[in-house]
């Protein structure tokens, strides 16, 4: 799987080096985890198609660059916007009919979307592995004896910027407040005139856009094929659960913790490469058993 | 023409029929009390108006038929509804609750003025804006719900049992504010109450519901003086 390629492509050296790699891979998980959290906050369900949607967006970016010769920094915002529109449309067309159905129905629909997007990517772009240009220079810089690639710094930076933007959006804007209220208190929100259905669609749009960013960040590292985001999705899910599934900050911290743990496990436990997926599941089970609200998820405030 | 008009409204809750042909008129600028025992259909009548239950019959707001219209669109027409249980957005802060009331308005200056007016009505609110609404007492949550509705600058305000579970002194304070919202801002109010005595003192006219139909209606002052109405319907 691609993730291993990424890890072993970097020379294994001291602990500091491992931490840097861990944080960088963790940032990839963090960005997709952010997308998962956005959907979860809007409809209290995991979107299993999140990774495949991101892969699809990434292929569109690849086409824009390879076929239409756009530069990365033109294709990037264009694909983010397209993904946002696509996410909104997807919610209106596919999720809206099951809006009032039990949550299990919604989850099954997202599983269906997983297959559809995976199949579409394969059908349109095929299964050969393609290289995806990196937006960052490849030359590493040295910080206190630790070699850090611009690629790593870029991944970390993009995740932090995404987190900051999402934080600003939900805490400082009226629309963000309306989205939070609509998901937590749909009836009260309707009574003040909020079109709750559109807020959910907006949540899908945002999350598809964030997923697209994640895909375009991962693709240069893992190289692009229809299964690009599959292992990433599992670790992103681990990260989201670890951080408290409703908490954007938790998702990013969770992503980095998972990235670092995986890097350490990969270095210090022999043959652990094969156990990475198992490791992800173990973390999920442990968190759900002992701290269902996540490491920094907060219990809901109530007055009795 | 009445601001709000219900004409022969039927509503079912699950399999149970809750309203059997309710008709009423609410004049612009008035306070109308909706009284009756538990289960008489008071709450259902309010829920029918804002589209929270399916109804048959005609409901008109400002001459426009709103039967079958989605709740959020009815709210956008200028109807605020403080529902049973107050609809507190308990994880949001006090200020965010108030902002949600004004979330569709595009007149920030007037919104700020309305916030100041709310703080004048409820001075305790200003020092507790950052607190989660869940930490407020029952009376404070009721005040917050009314304040949030007032922030919508509605034309019609529907209040579902604002006195429920509150100490008499708190109830008195809340009803004073309800009167102020009506007289100072010209908001028409429909008031569902179990506490007929205070409701009849506040309202200009009243409807008494009994098992889903209007049993008696008239001027609040006259109903309050009518022994037989008080004994058979209002229980005081």
Coordinates of C-alpha atoms in Angstrom, one line a residue:
Chain A
X1 CA 0.0 0.0 0.0
X2 CA 1.0 3.5 -0.7
X3 CA 1.4 4.8 2.8
X4 CA 4.3 2.4 3.5
X5 CA 6.0 3.7 0.4
X6 CA 5.8 7.1 1.8
X7 CA 7.3 6.1 5.1
X8 CA 10.1 4.0 3.8
X9 CA 10.9 6.5 1.1
X10 CA 12.4 8.6 3.8
X11 CA 15.6 7.4 5.4
X12 CA 15.1 5.9 8.8
X13 CA 17.2 7.7 11.3
X14 CA 16.8 8.9 14.8
X15 CA 13.7 9.5 16.9
X16 CA 13.5 13.2 15.9
X17 CA 13.4 12.1 12.2
X18 CA 10.7 9.6 12.9
X19 CA 8.6 12.2 14.7
X20 CA 8.8 14.6 11.8
X21 CA 7.7 11.8 9.4
X22 CA 5.0 10.8 11.8
X23 CA 3.7 14.4 12.1
X24 CA 3.7 14.8 8.3
X25 CA 1.8 11.5 7.6
X26 CA -0.4 12.4 10.5
X27 CA -1.3 15.6 8.8
X28 CA -2.6 13.7 5.8
X29 CA -4.8 11.7 8.1
X30 CA -5.8 14.9 9.9
X31 CA -7.0 16.6 6.8
X32 CA -9.3 13.7 5.8
X33 CA -10.4 13.3 9.4
X34 CA -11.5 17.0 9.3
X35 CA -13.7 16.1 6.3
X36 CA -15.2 13.2 8.3
X37 CA -15.8 15.4 11.3
X38 CA -17.6 18.0 9.2
X39 CA -20.1 15.4 7.9
X40 CA -20.5 13.9 11.3
X41 CA -21.3 17.2 12.8
X42 CA -23.9 17.8 10.2
X43 CA -25.7 14.5 10.2
X44 CA -24.2 12.3 13.0
X45 CA -23.1 9.7 10.5
X46 CA -19.8 8.7 9.0
X47 CA -19.5 9.2 5.3
X48 CA -17.7 6.1 4.1
X49 CA -17.4 7.5 0.6
X50 CA -15.3 10.5 1.9
X51 CA -12.0 8.9 0.7
X52 CA -13.3 7.9 -2.7
X53 CA -14.8 11.3 -3.2
X54 CA -11.5 12.8 -2.4
X55 CA -9.8 10.4 -4.9
X56 CA -12.3 11.4 -7.6
X57 CA -11.6 15.1 -6.9
X58 CA -7.8 14.4 -7.1
X59 CA -8.2 12.7 -10.5
X60 CA -10.1 15.8 -11.8
X61 CA -7.1 17.9 -10.6
X62 CA -4.8 15.4 -12.4
X63 CA -6.8 15.8 -15.7
X64 CA -6.7 19.6 -15.4
X65 CA -2.9 19.5 -15.0
X66 CA -2.0 16.6 -17.4
X67 CA -4.6 17.3 -20.2
X68 CA -5.3 21.0 -19.9
X69 CA -1.8 21.9 -18.7
X70 CA -2.9 24.0 -15.8
X71 CA -0.4 24.7 -13.0
X72 CA -1.0 23.1 -9.6
X73 CA -1.9 26.4 -8.0
X74 CA -4.6 27.1 -10.6
X75 CA -6.0 23.5 -10.6
X76 CA -6.1 23.4 -6.8
X77 CA -8.6 26.2 -6.1
X78 CA -10.7 25.2 -9.1
X79 CA -11.0 21.6 -7.9
X80 CA -11.8 22.8 -4.3
X81 CA -14.7 24.8 -5.7
X82 CA -15.8 22.1 -8.0
X83 CA -15.8 19.6 -5.1
X84 CA -17.8 21.9 -2.9
X85 CA -20.4 22.2 -5.6
X86 CA -20.3 18.5 -6.2
X87 CA -20.7 17.8 -2.5
X88 CA -23.7 20.1 -2.2
X89 CA -25.3 18.5 -5.3
X90 CA -24.6 15.0 -4.0
X91 CA -26.4 15.8 -0.7
X92 CA -29.4 17.3 -2.6
X93 CA -29.8 14.4 -4.9
X94 CA -28.7 11.3 -2.9
X95 CA -28.8 12.1 0.8
X96 CA -31.9 14.3 0.8
X97 CA -34.3 11.5 0.0
X98 CA -33.1 9.5 3.0
X99 CA -32.8 12.6 5.3
X100 CA -35.6 11.4 7.6
X101 CA -34.7 7.7 7.3
X102 CA -32.9 5.8 10.1
X103 CA -29.2 6.6 10.3
X104 CA -28.3 3.1 9.2
X105 CA -29.9 3.9 5.8
X106 CA -27.7 7.0 5.4
X107 CA -24.6 5.0 6.2
X108 CA -25.6 2.3 3.7
X109 CA -26.1 5.1 1.1
X110 CA -22.5 6.4 1.8
X111 CA -21.3 2.8 1.4
X112 CA -23.0 2.7 -2.0
X113 CA -21.3 6.0 -2.9
X114 CA -18.0 4.5 -2.0
X115 CA -18.5 1.8 -4.7
X116 CA -19.8 4.3 -7.2
X117 CA -16.9 6.7 -6.9
X118 CA -14.4 4.0 -6.8
X119 CA -15.8 2.4 -9.9
X120 CA -16.1 5.8 -11.7
X121 CA -12.5 6.6 -11.0
X122 CA -11.4 3.3 -12.4
X123 CA -13.7 3.6 -15.4
X124 CA -12.6 7.1 -16.3
X125 CA -9.0 7.1 -15.4
X126 CA -8.1 3.3 -15.2
X127 CA -6.1 1.5 -12.6
X128 CA -2.5 2.4 -13.7
X129 CA -0.6 4.3 -11.1
X130 CA 0.0 7.9 -12.1
X131 CA 2.4 10.4 -10.7
X132 CA 0.9 13.6 -9.3
X133 CA 3.1 16.7 -9.3
X134 CA 4.0 18.0 -5.8
X135 CA 3.2 21.6 -5.1
X136 CA 6.2 21.9 -2.9
X137 CA 9.9 21.8 -3.7
X138 CA 11.5 18.4 -3.0
X139 CA 14.8 19.7 -1.5
X140 CA 14.9 19.0 2.3
X141 CA 16.0 21.6 4.7
X142 CA 17.9 20.9 7.9
X143 CA 16.5 22.1 11.2
X144 CA 18.8 21.3 14.2
X145 CA 20.1 18.2 12.6
X146 CA 16.7 16.9 11.5
X147 CA 16.1 16.8 7.8
X148 CA 12.6 18.1 7.0
X149 CA 11.3 18.1 3.4
X150 CA 9.2 21.0 2.2
X151 CA 6.7 18.3 1.3
X152 CA 6.4 17.5 5.0
X153 CA 6.2 21.1 6.1
X154 CA 3.6 21.7 3.4
X155 CA 1.4 18.9 4.6
X156 CA 1.6 20.0 8.2
X157 CA 1.0 23.6 7.1
X158 CA -2.0 22.8 5.0
X159 CA -3.7 20.8 7.8
X160 CA -3.2 23.6 10.3
X161 CA -4.5 26.2 7.8
X162 CA -7.6 24.0 7.1
X163 CA -8.2 23.6 10.9
X164 CA -7.8 27.3 11.4
X165 CA -10.2 28.2 8.6
X166 CA -12.8 25.7 9.8
X167 CA -12.5 27.0 13.4
X168 CA -13.0 30.6 12.2
X169 CA -15.9 29.6 10.0
X170 CA -17.8 27.8 12.8
X171 CA -17.0 30.1 15.6
X172 CA -16.9 33.5 14.0
X173 CA -19.4 33.5 11.1
X174 CA -23.2 33.6 11.2
X175 CA -23.4 30.8 8.6
X176 CA -21.2 28.6 10.8
X177 CA -23.4 29.3 13.8
X178 CA -26.5 28.4 11.7
X179 CA -24.9 25.2 10.6
X180 CA -24.0 24.2 14.1
X181 CA -27.5 25.0 15.4
X182 CA -29.2 23.3 12.5
X183 CA -27.4 20.0 13.2
X184 CA -27.9 20.1 17.0
X185 CA -31.4 21.7 17.2
X186 CA -33.2 21.2 13.8
X187 CA -36.6 22.1 15.1
X188 CA -35.6 25.2 17.0
X189 CA -33.5 26.3 13.9
X190 CA -36.5 25.9 11.6
X191 CA -38.6 28.0 14.0
X192 CA -36.1 30.9 13.5
X193 CA -36.3 30.4 9.8
X194 CA -33.1 28.3 9.1
X195 CA -33.4 26.1 6.0
X196 CA -32.0 23.0 7.8
X197 CA -31.8 20.9 4.7
X198 CA -29.6 23.4 2.9
X199 CA -27.3 23.6 6.0
X200 CA -26.7 19.8 5.6
X201 CA -26.0 20.2 1.9
X202 CA -23.5 23.0 2.8
X203 CA -21.9 20.6 5.3
X204 CA -21.5 18.0 2.4
X205 CA -20.0 20.7 0.2
X206 CA -17.5 21.9 2.8
X207 CA -16.5 18.3 3.6
X208 CA -16.0 17.4 -0.1
X209 CA -13.9 20.5 -0.5
X210 CA -11.7 19.6 2.5
X211 CA -11.5 16.0 1.3
X212 CA -10.3 17.3 -2.1
X213 CA -7.5 19.3 -0.5
X214 CA -6.5 16.2 1.4
X215 CA -6.4 14.1 -1.8
X216 CA -4.3 16.7 -3.6
X217 CA -1.9 16.7 -0.7
X218 CA -1.6 12.9 -0.5
X219 CA -1.4 12.2 -4.2
X220 CA 2.1 13.5 -4.8
X221 CA 3.3 11.3 -1.9
X222 CA 1.4 8.1 -2.5
X223 CA 1.0 8.4 -6.3
X224 CA -2.5 8.3 -7.8
X225 CA -4.7 5.4 -8.5
X226 CA -8.4 4.7 -7.6
X227 CA -7.5 3.2 -4.2
X228 CA -5.5 6.3 -3.2
X229 CA -7.4 7.2 -0.1
X230 CA -8.5 3.8 1.2
X231 CA -5.8 3.2 3.8
X232 CA -5.8 7.0 4.5
X233 CA -9.5 6.8 5.2
X234 CA -9.0 4.1 7.9
X235 CA -6.4 6.1 9.7
X236 CA -8.4 9.3 9.3
X237 CA -11.3 7.5 10.9
X238 CA -9.0 6.3 13.7
X239 CA -7.8 9.9 14.1
X240 CA -11.4 11.3 14.2
X241 CA -12.5 8.7 16.8
X242 CA -9.4 9.4 18.8
X243 CA -10.0 13.1 18.8
X244 CA -13.7 12.9 19.5
X245 CA -15.7 12.5 16.3
X246 CA -17.3 15.9 16.5
X247 CA -14.2 17.9 17.3
X248 CA -12.1 19.5 14.4
X249 CA -9.2 20.2 16.7
X250 CA -9.4 16.7 18.1
X251 CA -9.3 15.3 14.5
X252 CA -6.1 17.1 13.8
X253 CA -4.5 16.2 17.1
X254 CA -5.8 12.6 16.6
X255 CA -4.3 12.5 13.1
X256 CA -0.9 13.6 14.2
X257 CA -1.0 11.2 17.2
X258 CA -1.9 8.3 14.9
X259 CA 0.8 9.3 12.4
X260 CA 3.5 9.5 15.1
X261 CA 2.4 6.2 16.7
X262 CA 2.4 4.4 13.3
X263 CA 5.9 5.8 12.5
X264 CA 7.2 4.6 15.9
X265 CA 5.5 1.2 15.6
X266 CA 7.0 0.9 12.1
X267 CA 10.5 1.7 13.3
X268 CA 10.7 -0.1 16.6
X269 CA 8.5 -3.2 16.2
X270 CA 9.9 -5.8 13.7
X271 CA 7.6 -6.7 10.8
X272 CA 5.1 -4.1 12.1
X273 CA 4.5 -2.8 8.6
X274 CA 2.0 -5.6 8.0
X275 CA 0.2 -4.8 11.2
X276 CA -0.5 -1.1 10.5
X277 CA -4.2 -1.7 9.5
X278 CA -4.7 -3.9 12.6
X279 CA -3.1 -1.2 14.7
X280 CA -5.6 1.3 13.4
X281 CA -8.5 -0.9 14.3
X282 CA -7.0 -1.6 17.8
X283 CA -6.8 2.1 18.5
X284 CA -10.5 2.6 17.4
X285 CA -11.7 -0.3 19.6
X286 CA -9.6 0.9 22.6
X287 CA -10.9 4.5 22.3
X288 CA -14.5 3.4 21.9
X289 CA -14.2 1.1 25.0
X290 CA -12.5 3.5 27.4
X291 CA -13.1 7.0 26.1
X292 CA -16.0 7.1 23.7
X293 CA -16.0 10.9 23.7
X294 CA -12.4 10.8 22.4
X295 CA -9.3 12.1 24.0
X296 CA -10.3 15.7 23.9
X297 CA -14.0 15.4 23.2
X298 CA -16.0 17.0 25.9
X299 CA -19.0 15.6 27.6
X300 CA -22.1 17.6 26.8
X301 CA -23.0 20.3 29.4
X302 CA -26.3 19.7 31.1
X303 CA -28.1 21.1 34.1
X304 CA -30.2 18.7 36.0
Chain B
X1 CA -58.7 41.7 8.2
X2 CA -57.3 39.5 11.0
X3 CA -53.5 39.0 11.0
X4 CA -54.0 35.3 11.7
X5 CA -57.0 33.3 10.8
X6 CA -57.7 29.6 11.5
X7 CA -60.7 28.2 9.6
X8 CA -62.0 24.8 10.6
X9 CA -58.6 23.3 11.3
X10 CA -58.2 19.6 11.9
X11 CA -55.0 17.9 13.1
X12 CA -53.9 14.4 14.0
X13 CA -51.1 13.4 16.3
X14 CA -50.1 9.9 15.3
X15 CA -53.5 8.1 15.2
X16 CA -55.1 10.5 17.7
X17 CA -57.2 13.4 16.5
X18 CA -56.1 16.5 18.4
X19 CA -58.0 19.3 16.7
X20 CA -61.6 18.9 15.5
X21 CA -62.3 22.0 13.5
X22 CA -60.8 25.0 15.4
X23 CA -61.5 28.4 14.1
X24 CA -60.1 31.6 15.5
X25 CA -59.1 35.2 14.5
X26 CA -56.2 37.1 15.8
X27 CA -56.3 40.9 15.2
X28 CA -53.1 42.7 14.4
X29 CA -51.6 44.2 17.6
X30 CA -53.6 42.2 20.0
X31 CA -52.8 39.6 22.7
X32 CA -54.9 36.6 22.4
X33 CA -55.0 33.9 25.1
X34 CA -55.6 30.3 24.2
X35 CA -56.8 28.4 27.3
X36 CA -58.0 25.0 28.3
X37 CA -57.2 21.9 30.2
X38 CA -54.3 19.5 29.5
X39 CA -54.8 17.8 26.2
X40 CA -57.4 20.3 25.0
X41 CA -55.3 21.0 21.9
X42 CA -53.6 24.3 22.8
X43 CA -50.1 23.2 21.9
X44 CA -51.3 21.4 18.8
X45 CA -53.0 24.6 17.6
X46 CA -49.7 26.5 17.9
X47 CA -47.8 23.6 16.2
X48 CA -50.4 23.7 13.4
X49 CA -49.8 27.4 12.8
X50 CA -46.0 26.9 12.3
X51 CA -46.4 23.7 10.3
X52 CA -45.0 21.3 13.0
X53 CA -48.1 19.1 12.6
X54 CA -50.0 18.2 9.5
X55 CA -53.4 19.9 9.3
X56 CA -56.5 20.0 7.2
X57 CA -58.4 23.3 6.9
X58 CA -57.1 26.7 6.3
X59 CA -54.7 28.8 8.2
X60 CA -54.0 32.3 6.8
X61 CA -51.3 34.7 7.9
X62 CA -51.8 38.3 6.7
X63 CA -54.2 36.9 4.1
X64 CA -51.7 34.4 2.7
X65 CA -52.6 30.7 3.1
X66 CA -49.8 29.0 5.1
X67 CA -51.3 25.5 5.5
X68 CA -48.8 22.9 4.2
X69 CA -45.9 25.5 4.0
X70 CA -42.6 24.3 5.6
X71 CA -41.9 25.5 9.1
X72 CA -38.8 27.6 8.2
X73 CA -40.7 29.4 5.4
X74 CA -43.5 30.2 7.9
X75 CA -40.9 31.6 10.3
X76 CA -39.5 33.7 7.5
X77 CA -43.0 35.3 7.0
X78 CA -42.7 36.8 10.4
X79 CA -44.1 34.2 12.9
X80 CA -42.0 33.4 15.9
X81 CA -42.9 30.4 18.0
X82 CA -41.5 29.7 21.5
X83 CA -42.4 26.0 21.7
X84 CA -43.3 23.7 24.6
X85 CA -40.0 23.0 26.4
X86 CA -38.7 26.4 25.2
X87 CA -36.5 25.0 22.4
X88 CA -33.3 26.1 24.2
X89 CA -30.2 25.6 22.1
X90 CA -28.5 24.4 25.2
X91 CA -25.0 23.8 24.0
X92 CA -24.8 27.2 22.4
X93 CA -24.0 30.3 24.5
X94 CA -26.6 32.8 25.6
X95 CA -25.4 35.2 23.0
X96 CA -25.4 32.6 20.2
X97 CA -29.0 31.8 21.1
X98 CA -29.9 35.5 20.7
X99 CA -27.9 35.7 17.4
X100 CA -29.8 32.7 16.1
X101 CA -33.0 34.6 16.6
X102 CA -31.6 37.3 14.3
X103 CA -29.7 35.0 12.0
X104 CA -31.8 35.9 8.9
X105 CA -31.8 39.6 9.4
X106 CA -29.7 41.9 7.3
X107 CA -29.9 45.1 9.4
X108 CA -27.0 44.8 11.8
X109 CA -27.6 48.2 13.3
X110 CA -31.2 47.4 14.2
X111 CA -30.1 44.0 15.5
X112 CA -27.7 45.7 17.9
X113 CA -30.5 48.0 19.0
X114 CA -32.7 45.0 19.6
X115 CA -30.0 43.3 21.6
X116 CA -29.8 46.4 23.8
X117 CA -33.5 46.3 24.2
X118 CA -33.4 42.6 25.2
X119 CA -30.7 43.5 27.8
X120 CA -33.0 46.2 29.1
X121 CA -35.8 43.7 29.5
X122 CA -33.5 41.0 31.1
X123 CA -30.5 42.8 32.7
X124 CA -29.0 39.5 34.0
X125 CA -28.4 38.4 30.4
X126 CA -25.7 40.9 29.6
X127 CA -23.3 39.5 32.2
X128 CA -23.9 35.9 31.2
X129 CA -23.6 36.1 27.4
X130 CA -20.8 33.6 27.1
X131 CA -22.4 30.9 29.3
X132 CA -23.9 27.8 27.6
X133 CA -27.6 28.1 27.8
X134 CA -27.8 24.7 29.5
X135 CA -26.5 26.3 32.7
X136 CA -29.5 28.7 33.0
X137 CA -32.4 28.1 35.3
X138 CA -35.8 27.2 34.0
X139 CA -37.0 30.8 34.3
X140 CA -33.9 32.1 32.7
X141 CA -34.3 29.7 29.8
X142 CA -37.9 30.8 29.3
X143 CA -36.7 34.5 29.2
X144 CA -33.9 33.5 26.7
X145 CA -36.5 31.7 24.5
X146 CA -38.7 34.8 24.5
X147 CA -35.7 37.1 23.9
X148 CA -34.6 34.9 21.0
X149 CA -38.0 35.1 19.4
X150 CA -38.1 38.8 19.9
X151 CA -34.7 39.1 18.1
X152 CA -36.6 37.8 15.0
X153 CA -38.6 41.0 15.0
X154 CA -41.7 38.9 14.3
X155 CA -45.1 40.2 13.4
X156 CA -46.7 37.4 15.3
X157 CA -45.3 35.7 18.4
X158 CA -46.7 32.3 19.6
X159 CA -45.9 31.5 23.2
X160 CA -46.5 28.0 24.6
X161 CA -47.0 28.1 28.4
X162 CA -44.4 30.7 29.4
X163 CA -45.4 30.2 33.1
X164 CA -44.9 26.5 33.2
X165 CA -42.9 25.3 36.2
X166 CA -41.9 28.8 37.3
X167 CA -42.2 30.6 40.6
X168 CA -45.1 33.2 40.7
X169 CA -42.7 36.2 41.0
X170 CA -40.8 35.0 37.9
X171 CA -44.0 34.5 36.0
X172 CA -45.1 38.1 36.9
X173 CA -41.8 39.4 35.5
X174 CA -42.1 37.4 32.3
X175 CA -45.6 38.6 31.7
X176 CA -44.6 42.2 32.1
X177 CA -42.0 41.7 29.3
X178 CA -44.6 40.0 27.1
X179 CA -46.9 43.0 27.5
X180 CA -43.9 45.3 26.7
X181 CA -43.1 43.4 23.6
X182 CA -46.7 43.8 22.5
X183 CA -47.1 47.5 23.4
X184 CA -43.6 48.8 22.5
X185 CA -42.9 46.8 19.4
X186 CA -46.5 46.2 18.2
X187 CA -46.0 42.4 18.1
X188 CA -49.2 40.4 17.9
X189 CA -49.2 37.6 20.5
X190 CA -50.9 34.3 20.9
X191 CA -50.5 33.0 24.4
X192 CA -51.1 29.4 25.4
X193 CA -51.6 29.2 29.1
X194 CA -52.6 26.8 31.8
X195 CA -52.6 29.7 34.2
X196 CA -55.8 31.3 33.1
X197 CA -55.9 34.0 35.7
X198 CA -52.7 35.8 34.6
X199 CA -53.4 35.1 30.9
X200 CA -56.8 36.7 31.0
X201 CA -55.3 39.7 32.8
X202 CA -52.7 40.1 30.0
X203 CA -54.8 39.3 26.9
X204 CA -57.4 41.3 25.2
X205 CA -59.4 38.3 24.1
X206 CA -59.4 34.6 24.7
X207 CA -60.4 31.3 23.2
X208 CA -61.1 28.3 25.5
X209 CA -60.4 24.9 23.9
X210 CA -62.0 21.7 25.0
X211 CA -61.0 18.4 23.5
X212 CA -60.0 19.9 20.2
X213 CA -62.8 22.4 19.7
X214 CA -63.3 26.0 20.7
X215 CA -65.8 25.9 23.6
X216 CA -66.0 29.5 24.5
X217 CA -64.4 32.7 23.2
X218 CA -64.7 36.4 23.9
X219 CA -63.1 39.4 25.5
X220 CA -60.7 38.4 28.2
X221 CA -62.2 40.8 30.7
X222 CA -65.7 39.3 30.2
X223 CA -64.6 35.7 30.4
X224 CA -62.7 36.5 33.6
X225 CA -65.9 37.9 35.2
X226 CA -68.1 35.1 34.0
X227 CA -68.6 32.7 37.0
X228 CA -69.8 29.8 34.9
X229 CA -67.0 30.0 32.4
X230 CA -64.5 30.2 35.2
X231 CA -66.0 27.2 37.0
X232 CA -66.5 24.9 34.1
X233 CA -63.4 25.7 32.0
X234 CA -60.8 27.6 33.8
X235 CA -60.9 26.0 37.3
X236 CA -60.5 29.1 39.5

